[in-house]
Amino acid sequence: MSDVDLQSEAPALVDPLRDLGVQHGPDGPTLRIWSSAATSIDLVIDDAPSERVVPLMRDAHDVWTGSDPRLVPGRRYWLRADGEPLSDEGVVTPFDANVDLLDPYARGLARTGSGGWRGVVIDDSFDWGGVGKPHTPLDHTVVYEAHVRGLTRLAPNVPDDLRGTYAGLAHDSTIAHLKHLGITAIQLLPVHQHVDEQRLVAQGLENYWGYNTLSYFAPHAGYASRDAQLGGPSAILREFKGMVRLLHAAGIEVWLDVVYNHTAEEGEDGGPVTSLRGLDGSYYRHDDLGHPIDVTGCGNTVDTSTPAGARLVLDSLRYWANDVQIDGFRFDLAATLGRGPDAVFSQDDPLLAAIRDDDALTGVKLIAEPWDVGLGGWQTGNFPAGWSEWNDRFRNRARDFWLRDIADARVGGTAPNGLGSFASKFSGSSNIYTRERGPLAGVNFVTAHDGFTLADLVSYDAKHNLRNGEDNRDGTDDNRSFNHGAEGPTDNPWILDARQRASRNLLATLFLSAGVPMLTAGDEIGRTQRGNNNGYCSDDETSWVDWQLDDEKAALLADAKALIRHRRQNPALRPSRFGAEGTVTLSATDMSWYAADGAPMPDDAWNDPHRRTLLYLAASTPEIEEFNRVLVVVHGSESGVTVTLPDHEGVTAYEPLWTSGDAFEVAPRAPGDQYDVLGPTVTLWKAS
């Protein structure tokens, strides 16, 4: 959307709020800050051994402006604001002219000796060396969700001084692992400067994940190397950009997990006042009586239905997408951003449309976590076209099919669910996403940073979170996991074999399904959190990726690589559109469904819990790539079955490509041939 278009919807979003923060123009450096509630704002510049105070002037649009030649790279600065604490709408702004506040647009931050924060003017020059964004199409995308520190903190091939840093993530050995695995995009847990919640500090814990943002423009200093930290905010930013450049040079996109729904200022009752709250309380949501509205569960909710709130989000996105060359964003609790002035979610929300249509964000991937904790907060499938979403229904059904259904069958003799829901999710979730949006609207995942790892998902029936200090109350109880006969570590070979097979089946479901697959870092090598399903406060070996491989982990890694390779080589597995019965839709998949006996799947069989075998014949409808056809055989039972390869027009042979089950002869077979499947298995065949 152009500025003209955006202005027609909400004029205050564009011209009056332009160029906020420190800008360097022909008349020298200028600072612009928005606040409708303040009666005075001072810019304070560190001019050691004294302070330089510059009163800012207010315009008709509540933008405060001041200039000073001292606002040069490396200079520290902050704000002091005063005003009436209670607005006409009943919103409280705790003004205190003695409290130092951060510029919400500060692109560099530094600590003070007393533990406070200062904005820092940065030198943003950087030589990109001609390296541009990879622009990987979504249908070719394989996402890897990772934590900057956790990914390389234990990496043996990364130099000690770079482990757990931006530079460590961009080290040759890290990039080699991602490339060999087949990853096309790395999605980083929050890298905006964040701080620990007061509650965690009191408990002696840390916010490892980083969903507690202090600044939407400054990279988190704690993830920079020591040399960069000593060099200051400009050096930290250069290290971050260097990471992006090296990943791009390797063809890997960089996506950021962004937290625009709340800030580190927590609740009004005792939360810290560091920036937005001290400038204008209307940056946060309130009801008609001025009471806070919290739909995030974090003490506050940024009100993105206001021009200033929406502009803060858009300007942050533009900065990271252009100045830092970020390729995509995963929006934490994105339903919050789609709530209007009435706090009700709408897929037609102006901000969701503005983000999608902004010319400055053209080509940027937009991924919603499509829920929050407020009323009407679960919105999977309801975001507008142009957005993709984390598909939690895919996650739930994959876990049910391969874990809980099999666990229940051990007790009751029959799995409680049939094949219908699994087949729907496997083929792109057309019951969730509209035909206009297509299967790429869904980002499929089996695990994520929150919840069990893949290894723990098949090893624990219940969470084990006592180390988090909340008496095991934290973390979800809806894990849909199965320990296969023993809770946690075991040396029982039968249980270990069942767990390994279940892991392979879950990975196969992830990578052979239509949609955009997302793998959690370390799942490909059996990373465990020892049953902790909420590692948000574990900045230690509990959460870090352990790169030491035994035979079992090496085998799992080989399977993950093979599955991603087969996905890449077989376009029938990754359609970008939904087809329609009776017509040919380019870049869709022509689907045929068969039962274990090779006959077409009867309509009344889809929800029959006794049927646990599915043959999915997928043929591409070429628009760009060559024609391709594969057969995926899924058997979701510990009881054996004989499978008959289907007789389908145009298919004369089936070549086995990969199986999660017992190895069998790798030789082409003909339609009508039979083979035995022993236990839960996924097998991929090339159909020709």
PDB file of C-alpha atoms in Angstrom, residues 36-40 81-88 91-95 279-281:
ATOM      1  CA  SER A  36      -0.530  13.720  22.984  1.00  0.00           C
ATOM      2  CA  ALA A  37      -0.514  13.594  26.786  1.00  0.00           C
ATOM      3  CA  ALA A  38       2.725  15.408  27.631  1.00  0.00           C
ATOM      4  CA  THR A  39       2.917  19.139  28.327  1.00  0.00           C
ATOM      5  CA  SER A  40       6.702  19.188  28.038  1.00  0.00           C
ATOM      6  CA  ALA A  81       8.506  14.116  30.034  1.00  0.00           C
ATOM      7  CA  ASP A  82       5.965  15.920  32.172  1.00  0.00           C
ATOM      8  CA  GLY A  83       2.241  16.476  32.008  1.00  0.00           C
ATOM      9  CA  GLU A  84      -1.136  15.797  33.584  1.00  0.00           C
ATOM     10  CA  PRO A  85      -1.256  12.147  34.678  1.00  0.00           C
ATOM     11  CA  LEU A  86      -4.951  11.613  33.855  1.00  0.00           C
ATOM     12  CA  SER A  87      -6.325  12.179  30.369  1.00  0.00           C
ATOM     13  CA  ASP A  88      -9.903  13.127  29.541  1.00  0.00           C
ATOM     14  CA  VAL A  91      -5.967   6.908  30.739  1.00  0.00           C
ATOM     15  CA  VAL A  92      -3.089   7.267  33.173  1.00  0.00           C
ATOM     16  CA  THR A  93       0.381   8.411  32.115  1.00  0.00           C
ATOM     17  CA  PRO A  94       2.710   8.339  35.149  1.00  0.00           C
ATOM     18  CA  PHE A  95       4.588  11.529  34.282  1.00  0.00           C
ATOM     19  CA  LEU A 279       5.461   9.326  27.270  1.00  0.00           C
ATOM     20  CA  ASP A 280       1.780   8.592  26.707  1.00  0.00           C
ATOM     21  CA  GLY A 281      -0.387   5.927  28.346  1.00  0.00           C
TER      22      GLY A 281
END
